[in-house]
PDB file of C-alpha atoms in Angstrom:
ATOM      1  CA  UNK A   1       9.596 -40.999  22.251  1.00  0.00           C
ATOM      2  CA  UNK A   2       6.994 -40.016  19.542  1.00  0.00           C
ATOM      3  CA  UNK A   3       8.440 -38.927  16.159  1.00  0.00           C
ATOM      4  CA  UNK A   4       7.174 -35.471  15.494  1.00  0.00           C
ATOM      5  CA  UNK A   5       5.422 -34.797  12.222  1.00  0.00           C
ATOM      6  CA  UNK A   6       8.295 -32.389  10.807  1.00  0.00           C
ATOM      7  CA  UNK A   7      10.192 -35.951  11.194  1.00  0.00           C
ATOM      8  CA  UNK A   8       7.407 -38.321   9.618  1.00  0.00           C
ATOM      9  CA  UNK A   9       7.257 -36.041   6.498  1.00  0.00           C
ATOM     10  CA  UNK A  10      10.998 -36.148   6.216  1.00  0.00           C
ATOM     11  CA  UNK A  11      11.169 -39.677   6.596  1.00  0.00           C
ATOM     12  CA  UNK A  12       8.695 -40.832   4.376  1.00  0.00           C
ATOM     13  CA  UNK A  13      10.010 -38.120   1.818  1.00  0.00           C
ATOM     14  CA  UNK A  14      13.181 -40.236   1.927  1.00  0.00           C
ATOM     15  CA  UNK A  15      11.242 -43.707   2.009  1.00  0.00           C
ATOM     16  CA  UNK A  16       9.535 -42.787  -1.415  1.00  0.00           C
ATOM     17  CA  UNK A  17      12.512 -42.213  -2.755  1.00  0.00           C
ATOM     18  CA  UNK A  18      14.355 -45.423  -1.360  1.00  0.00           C
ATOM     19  CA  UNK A  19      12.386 -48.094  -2.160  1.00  0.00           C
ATOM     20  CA  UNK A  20      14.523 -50.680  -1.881  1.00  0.00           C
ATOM     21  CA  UNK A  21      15.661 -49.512   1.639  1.00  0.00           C
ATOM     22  CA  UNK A  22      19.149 -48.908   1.236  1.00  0.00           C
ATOM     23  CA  UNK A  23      19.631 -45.733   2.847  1.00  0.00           C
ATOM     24  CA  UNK A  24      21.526 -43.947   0.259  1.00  0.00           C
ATOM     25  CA  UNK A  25      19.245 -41.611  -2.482  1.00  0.00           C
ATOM     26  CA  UNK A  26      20.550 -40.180  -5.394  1.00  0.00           C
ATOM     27  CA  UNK A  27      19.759 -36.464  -4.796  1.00  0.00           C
ATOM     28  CA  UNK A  28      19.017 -35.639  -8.386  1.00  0.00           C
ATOM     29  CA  UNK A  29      16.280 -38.606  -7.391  1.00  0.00           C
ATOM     30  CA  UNK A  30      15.210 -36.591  -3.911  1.00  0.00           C
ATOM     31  CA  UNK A  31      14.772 -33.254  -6.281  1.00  0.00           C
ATOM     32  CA  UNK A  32      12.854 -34.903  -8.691  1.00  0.00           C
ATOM     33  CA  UNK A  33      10.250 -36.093  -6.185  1.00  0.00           C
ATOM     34  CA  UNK A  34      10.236 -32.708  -4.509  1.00  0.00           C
ATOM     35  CA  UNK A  35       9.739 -30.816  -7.639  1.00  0.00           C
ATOM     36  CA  UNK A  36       7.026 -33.635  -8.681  1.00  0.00           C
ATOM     37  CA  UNK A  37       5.075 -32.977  -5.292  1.00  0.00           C
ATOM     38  CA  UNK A  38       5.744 -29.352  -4.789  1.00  0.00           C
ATOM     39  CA  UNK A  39       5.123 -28.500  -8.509  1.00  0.00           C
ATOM     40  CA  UNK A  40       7.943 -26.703  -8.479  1.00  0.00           C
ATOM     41  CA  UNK A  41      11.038 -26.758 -11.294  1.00  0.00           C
ATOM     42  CA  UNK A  42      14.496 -26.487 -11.015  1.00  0.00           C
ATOM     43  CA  UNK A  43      15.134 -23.790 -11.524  1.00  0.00           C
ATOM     44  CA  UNK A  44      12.903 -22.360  -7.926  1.00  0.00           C
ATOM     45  CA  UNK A  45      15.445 -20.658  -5.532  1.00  0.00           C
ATOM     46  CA  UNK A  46      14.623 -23.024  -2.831  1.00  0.00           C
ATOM     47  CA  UNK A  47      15.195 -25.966  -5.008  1.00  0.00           C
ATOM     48  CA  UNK A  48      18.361 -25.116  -5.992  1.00  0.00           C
ATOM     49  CA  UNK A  49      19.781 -24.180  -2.630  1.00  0.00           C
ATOM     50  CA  UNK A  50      18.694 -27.476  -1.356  1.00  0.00           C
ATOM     51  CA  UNK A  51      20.531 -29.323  -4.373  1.00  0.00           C
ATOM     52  CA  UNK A  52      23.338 -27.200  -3.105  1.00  0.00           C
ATOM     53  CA  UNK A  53      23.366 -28.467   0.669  1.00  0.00           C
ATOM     54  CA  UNK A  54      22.404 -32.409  -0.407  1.00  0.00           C
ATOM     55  CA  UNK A  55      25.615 -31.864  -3.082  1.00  0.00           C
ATOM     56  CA  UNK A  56      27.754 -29.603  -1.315  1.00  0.00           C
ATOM     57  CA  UNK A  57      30.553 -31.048  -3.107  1.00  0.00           C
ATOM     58  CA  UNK A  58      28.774 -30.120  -6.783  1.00  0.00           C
ATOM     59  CA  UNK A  59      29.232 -34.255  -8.046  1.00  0.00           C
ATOM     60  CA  UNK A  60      25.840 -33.927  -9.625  1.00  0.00           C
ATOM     61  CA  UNK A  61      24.119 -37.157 -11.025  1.00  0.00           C
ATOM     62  CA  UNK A  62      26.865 -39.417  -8.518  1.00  0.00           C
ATOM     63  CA  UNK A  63      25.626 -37.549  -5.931  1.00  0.00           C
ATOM     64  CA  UNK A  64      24.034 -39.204  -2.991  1.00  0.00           C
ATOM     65  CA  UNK A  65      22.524 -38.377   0.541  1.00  0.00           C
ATOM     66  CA  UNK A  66      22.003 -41.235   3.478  1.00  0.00           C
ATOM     67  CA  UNK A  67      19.053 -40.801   5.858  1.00  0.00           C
ATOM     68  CA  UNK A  68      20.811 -38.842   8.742  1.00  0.00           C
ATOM     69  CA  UNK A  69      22.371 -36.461   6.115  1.00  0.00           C
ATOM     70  CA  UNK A  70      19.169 -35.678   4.437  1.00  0.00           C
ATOM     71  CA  UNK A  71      17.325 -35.160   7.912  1.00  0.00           C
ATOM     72  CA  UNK A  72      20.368 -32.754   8.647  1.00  0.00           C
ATOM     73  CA  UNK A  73      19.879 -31.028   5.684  1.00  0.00           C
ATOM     74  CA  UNK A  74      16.134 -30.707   5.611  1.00  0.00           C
ATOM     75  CA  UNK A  75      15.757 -29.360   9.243  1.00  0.00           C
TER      76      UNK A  75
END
């Protein structure tokens, strides 16, 4: 079954920020890239209710996402 694009984005969004292929991300580390290639800051509404549902549990820097989570999330 063909990935849709929605689902490519997504998944390369997380690639770029696992390099190494681990499939954990630090979210401060998915933010950053999202603010880099949105040119948005932190302190955008959107941003911050997306650090929000990636750290629903506020651990800030410790906090990390795995692939399914973040597709979850991002959808």
């Amino acid at each position: 079954m063909p990935v849709s694009l929605e689902e490519q984005i997504l998944n390369s969004t997380f690639e770029a920020c696992d390099p190494q292929r681990t499939g954990t991300v630090a979210v401060a580390q998915v933010l950053a890239y999202l603010e880099a290639v949105t040119g948005q800051g932190p302190q955008d509404a959107r941003l911050q209710t997306l650090a929000n549902s990636l750290d629903p549990n506020g651990e800030g820097p410790k906090a990390t996402v795995d692939l399914d989570t973040f597709l979850v999330v991002m959808r």
